[in-house]
Coordinates of C-alpha atoms and ligand atoms in Angstrom, one line a residue:
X17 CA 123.3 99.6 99.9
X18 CA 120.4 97.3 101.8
X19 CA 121.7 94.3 100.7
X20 CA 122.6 92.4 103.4
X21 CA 119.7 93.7 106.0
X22 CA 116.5 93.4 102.6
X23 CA 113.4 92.1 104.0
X24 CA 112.4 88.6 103.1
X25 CA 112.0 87.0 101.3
X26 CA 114.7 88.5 98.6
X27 CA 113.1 90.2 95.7
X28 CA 116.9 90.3 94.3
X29 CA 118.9 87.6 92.3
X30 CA 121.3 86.4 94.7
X31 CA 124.8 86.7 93.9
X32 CA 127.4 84.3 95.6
X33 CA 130.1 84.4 93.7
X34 CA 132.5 87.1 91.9
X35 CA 131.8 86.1 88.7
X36 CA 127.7 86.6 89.0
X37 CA 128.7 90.3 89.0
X38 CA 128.4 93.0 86.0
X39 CA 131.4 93.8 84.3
X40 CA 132.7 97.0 84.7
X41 CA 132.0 98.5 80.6
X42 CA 128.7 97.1 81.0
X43 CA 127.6 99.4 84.1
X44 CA 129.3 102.3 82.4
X45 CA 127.2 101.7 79.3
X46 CA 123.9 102.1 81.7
X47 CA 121.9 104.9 80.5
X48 CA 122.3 106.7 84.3
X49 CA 125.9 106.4 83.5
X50 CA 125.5 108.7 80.5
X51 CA 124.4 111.7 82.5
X52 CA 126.8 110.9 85.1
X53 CA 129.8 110.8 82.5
X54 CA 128.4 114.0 81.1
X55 CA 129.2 115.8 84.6
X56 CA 132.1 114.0 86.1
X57 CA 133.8 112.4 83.3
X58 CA 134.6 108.8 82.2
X59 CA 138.1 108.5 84.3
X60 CA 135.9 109.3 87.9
X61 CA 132.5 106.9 86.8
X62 CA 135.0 103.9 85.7
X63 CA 136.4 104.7 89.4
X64 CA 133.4 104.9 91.1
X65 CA 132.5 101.5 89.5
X66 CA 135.1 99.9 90.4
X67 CA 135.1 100.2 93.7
X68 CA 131.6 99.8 94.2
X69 CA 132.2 96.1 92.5
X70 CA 135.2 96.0 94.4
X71 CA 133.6 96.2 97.4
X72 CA 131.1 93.7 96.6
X73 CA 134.0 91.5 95.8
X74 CA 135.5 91.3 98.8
X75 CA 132.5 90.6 101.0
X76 CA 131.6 87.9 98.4
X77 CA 135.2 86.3 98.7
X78 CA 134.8 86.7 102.8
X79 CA 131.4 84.3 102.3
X80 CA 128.7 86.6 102.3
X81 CA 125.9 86.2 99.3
X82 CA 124.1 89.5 97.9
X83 CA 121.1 90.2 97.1
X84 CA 121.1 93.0 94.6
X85 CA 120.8 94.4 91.1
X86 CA 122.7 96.3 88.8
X87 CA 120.4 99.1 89.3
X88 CA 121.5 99.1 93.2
X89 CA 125.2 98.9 92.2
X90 CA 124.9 102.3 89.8
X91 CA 122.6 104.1 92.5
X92 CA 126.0 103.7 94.8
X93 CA 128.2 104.2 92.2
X94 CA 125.9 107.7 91.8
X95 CA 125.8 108.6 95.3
X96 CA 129.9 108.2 95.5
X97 CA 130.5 110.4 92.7
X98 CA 128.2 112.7 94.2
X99 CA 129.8 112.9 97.5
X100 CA 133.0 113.1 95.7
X101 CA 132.3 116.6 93.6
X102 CA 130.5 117.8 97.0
X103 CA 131.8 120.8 97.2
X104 CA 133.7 121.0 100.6
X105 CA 134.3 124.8 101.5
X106 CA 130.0 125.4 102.1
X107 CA 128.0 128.8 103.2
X108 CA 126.0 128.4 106.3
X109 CA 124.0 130.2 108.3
X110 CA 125.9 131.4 111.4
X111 CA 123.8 131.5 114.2
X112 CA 126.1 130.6 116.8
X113 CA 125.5 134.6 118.4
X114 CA 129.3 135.0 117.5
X115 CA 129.5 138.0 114.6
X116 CA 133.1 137.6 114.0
X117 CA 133.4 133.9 114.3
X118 CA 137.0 132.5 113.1
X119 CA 136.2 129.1 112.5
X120 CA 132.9 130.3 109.7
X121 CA 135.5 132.6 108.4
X122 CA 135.1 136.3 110.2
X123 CA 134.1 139.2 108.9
X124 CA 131.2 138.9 106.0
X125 CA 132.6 141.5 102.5
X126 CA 130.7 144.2 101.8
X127 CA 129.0 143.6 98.3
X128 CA 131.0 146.5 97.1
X129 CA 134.0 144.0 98.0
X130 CA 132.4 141.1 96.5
X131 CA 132.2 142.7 93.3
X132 CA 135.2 143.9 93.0
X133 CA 137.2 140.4 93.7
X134 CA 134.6 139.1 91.2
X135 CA 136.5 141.4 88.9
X136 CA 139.6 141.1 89.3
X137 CA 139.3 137.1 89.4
X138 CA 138.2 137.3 86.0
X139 CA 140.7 140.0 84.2
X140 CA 144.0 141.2 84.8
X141 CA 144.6 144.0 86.7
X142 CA 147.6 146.4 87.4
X143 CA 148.9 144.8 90.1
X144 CA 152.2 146.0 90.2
X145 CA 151.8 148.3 86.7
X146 CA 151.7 151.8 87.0
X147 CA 149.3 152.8 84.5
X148 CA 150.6 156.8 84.9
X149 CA 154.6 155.6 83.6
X150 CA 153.7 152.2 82.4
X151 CA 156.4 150.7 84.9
X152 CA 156.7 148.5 87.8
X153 CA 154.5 149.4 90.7
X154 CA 154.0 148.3 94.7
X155 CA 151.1 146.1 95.4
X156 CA 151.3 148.6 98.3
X157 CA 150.6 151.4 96.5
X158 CA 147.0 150.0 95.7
X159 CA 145.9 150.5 99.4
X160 CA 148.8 152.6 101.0
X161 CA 147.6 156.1 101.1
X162 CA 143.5 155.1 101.7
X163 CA 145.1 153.8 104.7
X164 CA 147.1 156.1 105.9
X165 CA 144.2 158.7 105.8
X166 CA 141.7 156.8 107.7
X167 CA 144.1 156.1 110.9
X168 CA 146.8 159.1 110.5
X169 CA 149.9 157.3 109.7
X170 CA 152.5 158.3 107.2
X171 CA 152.9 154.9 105.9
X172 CA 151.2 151.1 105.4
X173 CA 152.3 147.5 104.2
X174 CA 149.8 144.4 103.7
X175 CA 150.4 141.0 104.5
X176 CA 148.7 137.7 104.7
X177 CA 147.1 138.2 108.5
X178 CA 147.6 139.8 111.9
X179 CA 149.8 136.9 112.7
X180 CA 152.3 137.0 109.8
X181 CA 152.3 141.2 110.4
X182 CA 153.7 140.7 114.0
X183 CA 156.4 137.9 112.3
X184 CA 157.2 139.8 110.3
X185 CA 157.3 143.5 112.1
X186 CA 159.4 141.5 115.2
X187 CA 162.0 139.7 112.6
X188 CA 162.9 143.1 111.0
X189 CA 163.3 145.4 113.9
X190 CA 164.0 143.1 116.9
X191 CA 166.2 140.2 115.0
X192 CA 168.8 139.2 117.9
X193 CA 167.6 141.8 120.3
X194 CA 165.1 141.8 123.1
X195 CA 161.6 143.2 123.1
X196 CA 160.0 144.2 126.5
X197 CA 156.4 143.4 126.8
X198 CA 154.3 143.3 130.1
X199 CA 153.3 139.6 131.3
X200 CA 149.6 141.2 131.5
X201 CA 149.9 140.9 127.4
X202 CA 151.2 137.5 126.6
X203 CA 148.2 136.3 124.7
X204 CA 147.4 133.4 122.7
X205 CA 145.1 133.5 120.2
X206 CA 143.1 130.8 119.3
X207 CA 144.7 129.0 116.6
X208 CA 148.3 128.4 118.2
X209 CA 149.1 132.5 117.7
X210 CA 151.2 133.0 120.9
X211 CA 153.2 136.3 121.4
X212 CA 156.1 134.1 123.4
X213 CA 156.6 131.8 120.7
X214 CA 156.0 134.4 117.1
X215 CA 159.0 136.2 118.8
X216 CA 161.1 133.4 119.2
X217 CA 159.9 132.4 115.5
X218 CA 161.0 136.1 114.2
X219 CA 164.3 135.4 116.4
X220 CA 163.7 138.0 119.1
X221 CA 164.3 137.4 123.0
X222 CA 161.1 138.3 125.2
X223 CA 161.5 140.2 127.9
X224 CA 158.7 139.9 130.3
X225 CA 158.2 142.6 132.6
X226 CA 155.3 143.5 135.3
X227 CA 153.1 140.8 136.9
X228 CA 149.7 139.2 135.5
X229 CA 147.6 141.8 137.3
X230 CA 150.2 145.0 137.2
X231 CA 152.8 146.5 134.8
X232 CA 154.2 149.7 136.3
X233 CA 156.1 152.3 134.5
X234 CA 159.4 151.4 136.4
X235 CA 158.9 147.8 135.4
X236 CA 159.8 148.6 131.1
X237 CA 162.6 151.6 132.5
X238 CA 164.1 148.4 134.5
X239 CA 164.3 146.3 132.0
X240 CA 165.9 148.4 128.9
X241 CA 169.4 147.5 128.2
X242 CA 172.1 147.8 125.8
X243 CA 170.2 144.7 123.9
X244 CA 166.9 145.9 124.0
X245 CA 165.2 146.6 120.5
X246 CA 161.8 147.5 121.0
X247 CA 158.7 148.0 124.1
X248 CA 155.6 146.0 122.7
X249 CA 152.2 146.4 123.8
X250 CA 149.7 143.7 122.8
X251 CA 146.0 143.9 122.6
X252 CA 144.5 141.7 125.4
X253 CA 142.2 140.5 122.3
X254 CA 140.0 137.9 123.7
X255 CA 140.6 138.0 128.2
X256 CA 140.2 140.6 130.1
X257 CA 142.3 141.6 133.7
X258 CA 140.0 142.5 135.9
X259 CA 140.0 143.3 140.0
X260 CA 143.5 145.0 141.0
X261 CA 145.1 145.9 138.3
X262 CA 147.7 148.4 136.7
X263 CA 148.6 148.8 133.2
X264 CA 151.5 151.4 131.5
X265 CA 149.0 152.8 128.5
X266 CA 149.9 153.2 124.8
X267 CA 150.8 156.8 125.5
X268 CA 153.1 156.2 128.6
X269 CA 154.9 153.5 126.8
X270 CA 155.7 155.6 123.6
X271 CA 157.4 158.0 126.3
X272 CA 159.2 155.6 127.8
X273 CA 160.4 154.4 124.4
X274 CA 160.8 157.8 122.9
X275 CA 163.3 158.9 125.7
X276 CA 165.9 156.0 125.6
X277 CA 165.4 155.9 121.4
X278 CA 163.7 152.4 121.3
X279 CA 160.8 152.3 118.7
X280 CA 157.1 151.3 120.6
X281 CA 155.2 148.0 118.8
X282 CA 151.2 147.8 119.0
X283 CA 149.7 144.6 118.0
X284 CA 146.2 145.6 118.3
X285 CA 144.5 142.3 117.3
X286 CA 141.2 143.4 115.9
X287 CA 142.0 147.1 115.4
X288 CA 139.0 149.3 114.5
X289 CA 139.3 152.3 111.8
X290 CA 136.0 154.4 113.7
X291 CA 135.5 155.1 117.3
X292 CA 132.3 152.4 117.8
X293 CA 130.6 154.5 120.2
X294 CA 128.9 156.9 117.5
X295 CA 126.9 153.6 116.3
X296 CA 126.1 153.1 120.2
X297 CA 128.7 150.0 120.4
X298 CA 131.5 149.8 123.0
X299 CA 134.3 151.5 123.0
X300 CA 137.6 149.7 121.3
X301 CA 140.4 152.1 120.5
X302 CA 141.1 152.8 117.0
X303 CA 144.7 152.3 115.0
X304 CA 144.0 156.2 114.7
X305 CA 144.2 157.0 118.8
X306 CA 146.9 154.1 118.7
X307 CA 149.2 156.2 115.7
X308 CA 148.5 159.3 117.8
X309 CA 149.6 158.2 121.1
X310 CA 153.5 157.2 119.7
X311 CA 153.5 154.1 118.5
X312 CA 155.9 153.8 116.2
X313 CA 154.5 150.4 114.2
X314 CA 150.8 148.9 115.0
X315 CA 149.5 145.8 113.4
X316 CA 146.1 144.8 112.8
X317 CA 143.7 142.1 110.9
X318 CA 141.2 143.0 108.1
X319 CA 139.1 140.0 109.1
X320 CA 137.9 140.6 112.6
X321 CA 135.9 144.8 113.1
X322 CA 137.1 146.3 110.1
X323 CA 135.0 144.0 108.3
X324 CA 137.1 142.9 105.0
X325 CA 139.6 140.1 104.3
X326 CA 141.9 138.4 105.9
X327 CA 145.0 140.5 106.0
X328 CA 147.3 141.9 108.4
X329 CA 147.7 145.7 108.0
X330 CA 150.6 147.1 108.9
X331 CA 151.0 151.0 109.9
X332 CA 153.4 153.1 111.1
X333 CA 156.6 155.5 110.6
X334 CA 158.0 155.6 106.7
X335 CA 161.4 154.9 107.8
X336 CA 160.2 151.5 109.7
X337 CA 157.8 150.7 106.7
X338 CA 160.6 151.2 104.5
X339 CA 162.8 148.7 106.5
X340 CA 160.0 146.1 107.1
X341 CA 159.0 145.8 103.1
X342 CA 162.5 145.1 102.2
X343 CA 162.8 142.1 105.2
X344 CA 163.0 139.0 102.8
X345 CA 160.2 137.6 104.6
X346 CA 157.8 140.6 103.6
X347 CA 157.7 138.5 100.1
X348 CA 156.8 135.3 101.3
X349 CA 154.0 136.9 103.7
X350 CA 152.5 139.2 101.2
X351 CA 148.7 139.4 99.6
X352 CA 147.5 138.4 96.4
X353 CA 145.1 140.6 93.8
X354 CA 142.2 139.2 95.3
X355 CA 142.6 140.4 98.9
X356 CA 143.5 143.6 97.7
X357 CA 140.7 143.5 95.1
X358 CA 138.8 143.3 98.5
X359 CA 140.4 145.6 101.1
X360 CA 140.3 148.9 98.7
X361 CA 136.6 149.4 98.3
X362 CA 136.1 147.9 101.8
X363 CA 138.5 151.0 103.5
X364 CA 136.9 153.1 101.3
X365 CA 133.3 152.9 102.7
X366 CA 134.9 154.4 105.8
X367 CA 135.5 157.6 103.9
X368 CA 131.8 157.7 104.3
X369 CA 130.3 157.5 108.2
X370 CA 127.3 158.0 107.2
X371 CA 126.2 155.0 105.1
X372 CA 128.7 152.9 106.8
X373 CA 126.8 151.2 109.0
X374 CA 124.3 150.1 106.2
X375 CA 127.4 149.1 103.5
X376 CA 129.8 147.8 105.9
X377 CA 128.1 144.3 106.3
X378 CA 129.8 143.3 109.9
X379 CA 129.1 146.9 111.3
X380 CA 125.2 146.4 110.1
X381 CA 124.7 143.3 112.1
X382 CA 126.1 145.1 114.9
X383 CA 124.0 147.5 114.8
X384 CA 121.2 145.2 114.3
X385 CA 118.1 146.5 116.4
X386 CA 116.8 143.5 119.0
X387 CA 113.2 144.4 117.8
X388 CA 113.9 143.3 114.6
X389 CA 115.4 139.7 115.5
X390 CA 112.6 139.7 117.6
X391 CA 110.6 140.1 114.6
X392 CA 112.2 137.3 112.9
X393 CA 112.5 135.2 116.2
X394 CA 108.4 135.4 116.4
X395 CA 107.8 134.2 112.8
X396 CA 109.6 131.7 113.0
X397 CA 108.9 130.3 116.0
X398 CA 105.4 128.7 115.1
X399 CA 107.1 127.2 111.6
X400 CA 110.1 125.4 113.7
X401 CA 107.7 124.1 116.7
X402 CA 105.4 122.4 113.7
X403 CA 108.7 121.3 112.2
X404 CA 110.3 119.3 115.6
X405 CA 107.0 118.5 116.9
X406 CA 105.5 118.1 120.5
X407 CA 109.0 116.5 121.4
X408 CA 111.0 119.8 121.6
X409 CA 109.9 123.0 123.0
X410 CA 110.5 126.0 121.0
X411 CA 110.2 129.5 122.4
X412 CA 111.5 133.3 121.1
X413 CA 114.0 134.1 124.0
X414 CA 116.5 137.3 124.3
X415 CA 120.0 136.6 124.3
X416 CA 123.1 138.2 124.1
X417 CA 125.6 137.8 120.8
X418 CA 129.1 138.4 120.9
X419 CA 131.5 140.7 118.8
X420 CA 133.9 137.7 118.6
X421 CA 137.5 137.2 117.0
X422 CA 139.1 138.9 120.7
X423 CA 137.1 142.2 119.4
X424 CA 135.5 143.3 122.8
X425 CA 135.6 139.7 125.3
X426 CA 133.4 140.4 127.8
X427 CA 131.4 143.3 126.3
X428 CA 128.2 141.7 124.5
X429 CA 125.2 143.1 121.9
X430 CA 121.6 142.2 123.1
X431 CA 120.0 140.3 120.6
X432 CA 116.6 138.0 120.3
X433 CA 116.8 134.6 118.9
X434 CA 115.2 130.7 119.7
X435 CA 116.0 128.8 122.3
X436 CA 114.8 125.1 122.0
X437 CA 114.7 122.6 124.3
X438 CA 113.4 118.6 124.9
X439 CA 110.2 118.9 126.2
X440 CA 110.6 116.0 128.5
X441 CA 113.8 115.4 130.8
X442 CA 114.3 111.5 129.5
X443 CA 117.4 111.4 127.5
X444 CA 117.1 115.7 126.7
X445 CA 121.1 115.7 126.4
X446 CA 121.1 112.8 123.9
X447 CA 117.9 114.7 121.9
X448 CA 119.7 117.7 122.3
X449 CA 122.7 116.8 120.5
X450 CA 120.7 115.2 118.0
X451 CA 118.9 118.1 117.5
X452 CA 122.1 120.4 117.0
X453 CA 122.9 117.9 114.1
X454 CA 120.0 117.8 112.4
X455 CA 120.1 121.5 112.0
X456 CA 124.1 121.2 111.3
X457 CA 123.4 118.5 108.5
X458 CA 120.9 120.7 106.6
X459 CA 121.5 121.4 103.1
X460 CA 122.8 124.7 104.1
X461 CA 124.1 123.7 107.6
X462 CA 123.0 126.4 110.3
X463 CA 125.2 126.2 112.9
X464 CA 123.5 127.2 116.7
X465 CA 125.1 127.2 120.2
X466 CA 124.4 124.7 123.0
X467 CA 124.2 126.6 126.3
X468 CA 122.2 125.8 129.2
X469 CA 120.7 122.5 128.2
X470 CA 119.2 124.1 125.4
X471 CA 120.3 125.0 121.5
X472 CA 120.1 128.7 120.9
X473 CA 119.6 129.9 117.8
X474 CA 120.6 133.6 117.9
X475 CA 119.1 135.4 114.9
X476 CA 121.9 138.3 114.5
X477 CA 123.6 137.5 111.5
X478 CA 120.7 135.7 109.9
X479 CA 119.3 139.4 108.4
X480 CA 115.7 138.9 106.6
X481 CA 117.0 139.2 102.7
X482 CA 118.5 135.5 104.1
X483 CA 115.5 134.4 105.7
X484 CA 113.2 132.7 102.8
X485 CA 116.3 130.5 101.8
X486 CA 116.4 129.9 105.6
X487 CA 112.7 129.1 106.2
X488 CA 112.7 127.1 102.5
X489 CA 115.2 124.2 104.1
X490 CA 113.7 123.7 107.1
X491 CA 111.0 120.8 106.1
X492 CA 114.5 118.8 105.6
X493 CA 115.1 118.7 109.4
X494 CA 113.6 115.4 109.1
X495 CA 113.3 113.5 112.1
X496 CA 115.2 112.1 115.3
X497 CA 115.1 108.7 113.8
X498 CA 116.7 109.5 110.9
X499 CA 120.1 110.5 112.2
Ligands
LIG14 C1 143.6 138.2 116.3 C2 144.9 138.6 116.8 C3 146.1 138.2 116.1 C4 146.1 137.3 114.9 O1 145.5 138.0 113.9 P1 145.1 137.1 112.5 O2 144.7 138.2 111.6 O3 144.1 136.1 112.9 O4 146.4 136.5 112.1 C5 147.3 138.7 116.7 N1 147.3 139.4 117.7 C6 146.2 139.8 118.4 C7 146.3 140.6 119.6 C8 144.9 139.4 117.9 O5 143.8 139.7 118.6

């Protein structure tokens, strides 16, 4: 409320004292206060009243005289209530050039996925029924054999993420043992997910063999012992070892293992279900070439290139599955309905390679053509440089997205997008953060990158059915001044 800085002279009563202002019942018998009592309810308008007068109180009591109305006291009551029921959870347009970004939430559903959660929000579902006998089923069972045709292994679990499927897979078959992993693959994850620490958390003892740059074959036969439970390999997910360098491969390792009788761990972070080059994307191994190679358990996410929920899939030998769904833990980790709702039509598009890369939302923005955000990147460029004015250059530049979520570091997609700039070099950093919040506090935030003393609008994941609600909001960029 203007009330303290309104021009002069005051065209309000002035109020100097608590008891010049409205009661409460009187402002909640306004006629604005009907509509708002209609959508919020009488408990949240007599509390948004309230501490509007509240306030009002207090800077009274501390000496200060007001000049407003009634009318400005129900206009903040309004706007509080408003913010209030704001929902805070909001879509926006990613176009920070990172596909798979964690913090907007990762992979986008296929709509095939959308409508089935849709479903099964709404109805109940056979969860754990099985409609052949009419008794008790596996959540499991919903998913289990989908996924153990599409990567080869003879059995599958589902749990909350990767994170929890690592937990979980170390707490049941390396409990009080040792697990050998190479200090090449001691990752950490954005997010606090650090392989040293899960396996403290699922009571195991790392054992860290090799050096940062080299892991030899001798360096895991050195270090099995009498307490040793399990060699690990983790998926270098988001670095990548470059130079002189020497790793023990999937293969080697499930040698290794197989000849002293240990069981072989993959954590392979983003874990792909299709080899990537048939869509002319770089290679990332699949859990397929992973099963086939000997490993005995692999975990992966259903978030980050396989393009559903969040969930941690867990693959492997039957006799491991077996042990690892009846770990205690297993119950406090596992999915709900809607996540499954999710992953089952979303695996199922793989049975199909040839319309995947047009269902499977994630993979068609990787396959996005840079002509066609070109395209875009020239439309729009006229419509933004009217919209900022002759303050901020804006120009169609090339740039290069990323696969994100530790899918691929240091491989990237060429993409087209805007890159826009202060036009004069007084103050640019100051108008360029400005500028990145004024597209952030859009009605449907869009969410760029700062790089090179410029914000970068890469146009990947924003495909055209998205653009006319994208080109509708932009006249509400406003201007500098109004930040
Ligand atoms: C991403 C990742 C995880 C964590 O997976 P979430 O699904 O995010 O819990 C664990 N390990 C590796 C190697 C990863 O890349």
């Amino acid at each position: 409320m203007q009330t303290t800085a309104a021009p002069k002279p005051h065209t309000k009563p002035e109020i100097t004292h608590p008891s010049q202002l409205p009661a409460v019942d009187k402002l909640l018998l306004a006629d604005v206060m009907q509509t708002l009592r209609h959508s919020y309810g009488l408990e949240a308008c007599t509390q948004a009243v309230r501490e509007v007068l509240g306030r009002l109180r207090s800077r009274l009591l501390a000496g200060e005289a007001l000049h407003c109305d009634a009318a400005d006291m129900l206009q903040e009551a309004q706007q509080q209530l408003e913010q209030r029921f704001a929902p805070r959870l909001r879509p926006v347009f990613n176009l920070s050039g990172t596909v798979l970004h964690t913090n907007l939430g990762r992979a986008l559903l296929p709509q095939a996925a959308i409508d089935a959660v849709v479903e099964a929000m709404a109805a109940p579902a056979n969860l754990e029924y099985d409609l052949e006998d009419g008794g008790r089923g596996d959540r499991d069972d919903l998913v289990e054999s989908l996924i153990c045709e599409l990567t080869g292994a003879e059995a599958a679990t589902i749990v909350n993420n990767n994170a929890a499927a690592v937990l979980l897979v170390l707490s049941t078959m390396a409990a009080g043992r040792e697990v050998i992993v190479s200090r090449g693959e001691l990752v950490e994850i954005g997010g606090a997910f650090r392989i040293p620490d899960v396996m403290t958390r699922a009571g195991a003892r790392l054992v860290e063999v090799g050096t940062t740059n080299r892991t030899h074959e001798k360096d895991y036969l050195g270090a099995i012992g009498e307490h040793t439970a399990a060699l690990m390999k983790v998926h270098c997910s988001n670095y990548a070892i470059t130079g002189f360098t020497k790793s023990v491969s999937d293969a080697e390792v499930a040698r290794i293992a197989g000849e002293k009788g240990l069981p072989v761990i993959v954590d392979l972070g983003s874990g792909t279900l299709v080899d990537m080059r048939a869509w002319g994307l770089p290679h990332e191994v699949t859990v397929r070439e992973t099963v086939a190679a000997g490993a005995d358990i692999v975990t992966f996410s259903g978030d980050k290139l396989l393009g559903g929920p969040q969930a941690g899939i867990i693959v492997g030998k039957k006799e491991w599955i077996a042990q690892i769904k009846k770990n205690p833990l297993k119950r406090a980790l596992r999915v709900g309905k809607i996540t499954l709702a999710a992953l089952e039509p979303t695996l199922r598009l793989y049975l199909n390679p040839e319309t995947l890369a047009q269902q499977l939302t994630t993979l068609r923005l990787f396959t996005r053509k840079p002509a066609e955000m070109q395209a875009q990147a020239e439309q729009l460029q006229p419509l933004l440089q009217l919209l900022l004015g002759t303050g901020f250059v804006v120009e169609t530049a090339a740039m290069s997205s990323q696969i994100g979520s530790g899918a691929l570091p240091v491989e990237s997609l060429p993409s087209f997008g805007l890159r826009i700039y202060p036009a004069s070099g007084r103050q640019a950093g100051r108008l360029l953060t400005q500028l990145e919040a004024r597209f952030r506090k859009l009605p449907r935030p869009v969410i760029g990158r700062l790089h090179e003393d410029a914000l970068w609008l890469d146009l990947r994941c924003l495909e055209s059915s998205a653009q006319p609600a994208f080109e509708r909001q932009l006249h509400e960029l406003g201007t500098a001044d109004h930040i």
